[in-house]
Tab-separated table of C-alpha atoms in Angstrom:
chain	number	residue	atom	x	y	z
S	202	UNK	CA	-41.086	10.319	34.411
S	203	UNK	CA	-41.201	13.308	36.733
S	204	UNK	CA	-40.371	16.774	35.480
S	205	UNK	CA	-37.411	17.101	37.881
S	206	UNK	CA	-35.965	13.769	36.734
S	207	UNK	CA	-36.240	14.860	33.097
S	208	UNK	CA	-34.601	18.168	33.955
S	209	UNK	CA	-31.655	16.531	35.750
S	210	UNK	CA	-31.119	14.047	32.901
S	211	UNK	CA	-31.345	16.842	30.328
S	212	UNK	CA	-28.631	18.786	32.163
S	213	UNK	CA	-26.256	15.818	31.767
S	214	UNK	CA	-26.705	15.359	28.007
S	215	UNK	CA	-24.988	18.487	26.651
S	216	UNK	CA	-21.857	18.226	28.864
S	217	UNK	CA	-21.625	14.506	28.092
S	218	UNK	CA	-21.567	14.934	24.320
S	219	UNK	CA	-19.290	17.969	24.550
S	220	UNK	CA	-16.783	16.060	26.710
S	221	UNK	CA	-17.121	12.973	24.500
S	222	UNK	CA	-16.326	15.032	21.400
S	223	UNK	CA	-13.296	16.699	23.006
S	224	UNK	CA	-11.874	13.438	24.383
S	225	UNK	CA	-12.445	11.585	21.098
S	226	UNK	CA	-10.709	14.426	19.247
S	227	UNK	CA	-7.695	14.239	21.591
S	228	UNK	CA	-7.449	10.440	21.247
S	229	UNK	CA	-7.832	10.668	17.466
S	230	UNK	CA	-5.083	13.301	17.215
S	231	UNK	CA	-2.834	11.119	19.379
S	232	UNK	CA	-3.478	8.146	17.057
S	233	UNK	CA	-2.826	10.199	13.917
S	234	UNK	CA	0.407	11.666	15.307
S	235	UNK	CA	1.593	8.174	16.262
S	236	UNK	CA	0.883	6.618	12.855
S	237	UNK	CA	1.065	9.627	10.526
S	238	UNK	CA	4.355	8.504	8.981
S	239	UNK	CA	2.894	5.050	8.215
S	240	UNK	CA	-0.470	6.215	6.865
S	241	UNK	CA	-0.076	9.477	4.982
S	242	UNK	CA	2.213	10.126	2.034
S	243	UNK	CA	2.524	6.421	1.206
S	244	UNK	CA	0.098	6.296	-1.702
S	245	UNK	CA	-2.674	4.572	0.288
S	246	UNK	CA	-6.239	5.063	-1.000
S	247	UNK	CA	-8.266	7.540	1.049
S	248	UNK	CA	-10.922	4.832	1.676
S	249	UNK	CA	-8.300	2.617	3.341
S	250	UNK	CA	-7.167	5.472	5.580
S	251	UNK	CA	-10.780	6.228	6.582
S	252	UNK	CA	-11.424	2.530	7.341
S	253	UNK	CA	-8.283	2.378	9.465
S	254	UNK	CA	-9.339	5.429	11.461
S	255	UNK	CA	-12.927	4.167	11.899
S	256	UNK	CA	-11.804	0.723	13.085
S	257	UNK	CA	-9.500	2.344	15.651
S	258	UNK	CA	-12.271	4.581	16.950
S	259	UNK	CA	-13.718	1.574	18.797
S	260	UNK	CA	-11.067	1.523	21.529
S	261	UNK	CA	-11.142	5.330	21.628
S	262	UNK	CA	-14.886	5.249	22.355
S	263	UNK	CA	-14.378	2.650	25.097
S	264	UNK	CA	-11.927	5.030	26.791
S	265	UNK	CA	-13.851	8.241	26.128
S	266	UNK	CA	-17.335	7.292	27.403
S	267	UNK	CA	-16.370	6.791	31.099
S	268	UNK	CA	-14.328	10.010	31.103
S	269	UNK	CA	-17.144	11.938	29.403
S	270	UNK	CA	-19.619	10.567	31.965
S	271	UNK	CA	-17.469	11.828	34.830
S	272	UNK	CA	-17.169	15.274	33.233
S	273	UNK	CA	-20.938	15.411	32.570
S	274	UNK	CA	-21.836	14.569	36.182
S	275	UNK	CA	-19.334	17.077	37.582
S	276	UNK	CA	-20.532	19.840	35.253
S	277	UNK	CA	-24.250	19.153	35.801
S	278	UNK	CA	-24.147	19.012	39.599
S	279	UNK	CA	-21.584	21.815	39.693
S	280	UNK	CA	-24.027	24.043	37.839
S	281	UNK	CA	-26.894	22.941	40.114
S	282	UNK	CA	-24.791	23.895	43.114
S	283	UNK	CA	-23.641	27.218	41.627
S	284	UNK	CA	-27.246	28.222	40.846
S	285	UNK	CA	-28.442	27.016	44.298
S	286	UNK	CA	-30.807	24.570	42.588
S	287	UNK	CA	-29.817	21.731	44.929
S	288	UNK	CA	-30.733	23.933	47.906
S	289	UNK	CA	-34.059	24.808	46.254
S	290	UNK	CA	-34.847	21.143	45.594
S	291	UNK	CA	-33.958	20.135	49.165
S	292	UNK	CA	-36.073	22.961	50.587
S	293	UNK	CA	-38.973	21.684	48.438
S	294	UNK	CA	-38.830	18.392	50.311
S	295	UNK	CA	-36.900	16.380	47.694
S	296	UNK	CA	-34.229	14.187	49.267
S	297	UNK	CA	-30.632	14.193	48.050
S	298	UNK	CA	-31.076	10.546	47.021
S	299	UNK	CA	-33.866	11.506	44.589
S	300	UNK	CA	-31.619	14.228	43.171
S	301	UNK	CA	-28.820	11.707	42.582
S	302	UNK	CA	-30.995	8.819	41.292
S	303	UNK	CA	-31.348	10.110	37.680
S	304	UNK	CA	-27.546	10.170	37.360
S	305	UNK	CA	-27.358	6.655	38.759
S	306	UNK	CA	-29.917	5.451	36.203
S	307	UNK	CA	-27.908	7.057	33.418
S	308	UNK	CA	-24.750	5.472	34.806
S	309	UNK	CA	-26.345	2.012	34.881
S	310	UNK	CA	-27.618	2.444	31.318
S	311	UNK	CA	-24.173	3.524	30.074
S	312	UNK	CA	-22.523	0.683	32.009
S	313	UNK	CA	-24.785	-1.921	30.385
S	314	UNK	CA	-24.241	-0.338	26.965
S	315	UNK	CA	-20.450	-0.263	27.341
S	316	UNK	CA	-20.318	-3.842	28.660
S	317	UNK	CA	-22.143	-4.984	25.520
S	318	UNK	CA	-19.952	-2.750	23.338
S	319	UNK	CA	-16.716	-3.992	24.924
S	320	UNK	CA	-17.814	-7.626	24.738
S	321	UNK	CA	-19.375	-7.785	21.270
S	322	UNK	CA	-18.254	-4.856	19.122
S	323	UNK	CA	-14.830	-3.754	20.396
S	324	UNK	CA	-13.032	-7.095	19.792
S	325	UNK	CA	-14.324	-7.104	16.211
S	326	UNK	CA	-13.177	-3.542	15.511
S	327	UNK	CA	-9.766	-4.217	17.088
S	328	UNK	CA	-9.404	-7.381	14.998
S	329	UNK	CA	-10.399	-5.543	11.810
S	330	UNK	CA	-7.943	-2.730	12.559
S	331	UNK	CA	-5.138	-5.236	13.169
S	332	UNK	CA	-5.930	-7.171	9.983
S	333	UNK	CA	-6.093	-3.957	7.951
S	334	UNK	CA	-2.719	-2.840	9.308
S	335	UNK	CA	-1.249	-6.236	8.428
S	336	UNK	CA	-2.767	-6.157	4.948
S	337	UNK	CA	-1.395	-2.654	4.333
S	338	UNK	CA	2.076	-3.723	5.432
S	339	UNK	CA	1.989	-6.739	3.117
S	340	UNK	CA	0.641	-4.869	0.095
S	341	UNK	CA	2.651	-1.681	0.713
S	342	UNK	CA	6.075	-2.742	1.966
S	343	UNK	CA	7.229	0.841	1.450
S	344	UNK	CA	5.628	1.546	4.790
S	345	UNK	CA	8.756	0.037	6.342
S	346	UNK	CA	11.247	1.827	4.126
S	347	UNK	CA	12.108	5.368	5.097
S	348	UNK	CA	14.625	7.682	3.539
S	349	UNK	CA	18.000	8.162	5.293
S	350	UNK	CA	17.323	5.344	7.784
S	351	UNK	CA	19.716	2.388	8.201
S	352	UNK	CA	18.158	-1.099	7.927
S	353	UNK	CA	19.639	-4.489	8.802
S	354	UNK	CA	18.855	-7.482	6.582
S	355	UNK	CA	20.748	-10.700	7.321
S	356	UNK	CA	24.450	-9.784	7.033
S	357	UNK	CA	23.822	-6.523	5.215
S	358	UNK	CA	23.045	-2.991	6.275
S	359	UNK	CA	21.568	-0.592	3.757
S	360	UNK	CA	20.275	2.943	3.547
S	361	UNK	CA	18.115	4.553	0.858
S	362	UNK	CA	18.657	8.230	0.171
S	363	UNK	CA	15.444	8.760	-1.796
S	364	UNK	CA	12.474	6.521	-2.630
S	365	UNK	CA	10.149	7.198	-5.536
S	366	UNK	CA	6.873	5.536	-4.635
S	367	UNK	CA	6.050	4.789	-8.262
S	368	UNK	CA	8.442	1.821	-8.198
S	369	UNK	CA	6.561	-1.512	-8.274
S	370	UNK	CA	5.849	-2.596	-4.722
S	371	UNK	CA	7.579	-5.980	-5.017
S	372	UNK	CA	10.965	-4.299	-5.570
S	373	UNK	CA	10.644	-2.412	-2.308
S	374	UNK	CA	9.898	-5.499	-0.222
S	375	UNK	CA	12.745	-6.110	2.228
S	376	UNK	CA	12.806	-9.834	1.438
S	377	UNK	CA	13.360	-9.155	-2.292
S	378	UNK	CA	15.635	-6.168	-2.014
S	379	UNK	CA	18.882	-8.108	-2.195
S	380	UNK	CA	17.617	-10.950	-4.394
S	381	UNK	CA	18.918	-11.548	-7.930
S	382	UNK	CA	15.789	-9.984	-9.412
S	383	UNK	CA	16.764	-6.666	-7.901
S	384	UNK	CA	19.840	-6.316	-10.050
S	385	UNK	CA	17.842	-6.960	-13.234
S	386	UNK	CA	15.422	-4.115	-12.683
S	387	UNK	CA	15.745	-1.558	-15.459
S	388	UNK	CA	14.249	1.167	-13.300
S	389	UNK	CA	17.020	1.008	-10.723
S	390	UNK	CA	17.228	4.791	-10.528
S	391	UNK	CA	13.872	4.818	-8.688
S	392	UNK	CA	15.748	3.873	-5.504
S	393	UNK	CA	18.178	6.760	-5.409
S	394	UNK	CA	21.363	6.915	-3.331
S	395	UNK	CA	21.146	3.275	-2.215
S	396	UNK	CA	24.125	2.166	-0.155
S	397	UNK	CA	24.645	-1.449	0.969
S	398	UNK	CA	27.225	-2.285	3.649
């Protein structure tokens, strides 16, 4: 590999990883803001929360890599132009095509990598994230119960003023909430200010 080719490729690496980090951070913050009320403060183990975030990072990576590539190319060639390095290379007898070729090789490599990632890995991570969400909702029905929110269940409407998360999970399941077992629970005061209409 020629020295100039190595130099051009090297100039793309730092902006690429910087842009990738920034874009991944923005997408991760967007995900956390969207699901913060369902994930945090519900008594979920920290390992489950980490798994959920890691599984959802697959689709974030699929979105972030093309954007980071664009930013890297713009920053690299923008710096070459600002420092008159493109002019120096052209005056040395190097054609513009040879200056662009290293970026095209990188683009082809990233394209092949992302095609494999999107075809083989991304569906698996999306499936795992979906199954984990479903499992959490089944094992922690309190995810659906919020304080001071009205809920409809068959012919009834109810609102819970305060929920103590120490109550056994089965009593907070919407399907069991109005069943006969509910009225036999000795710890009824755990669901405070419950109103059924």
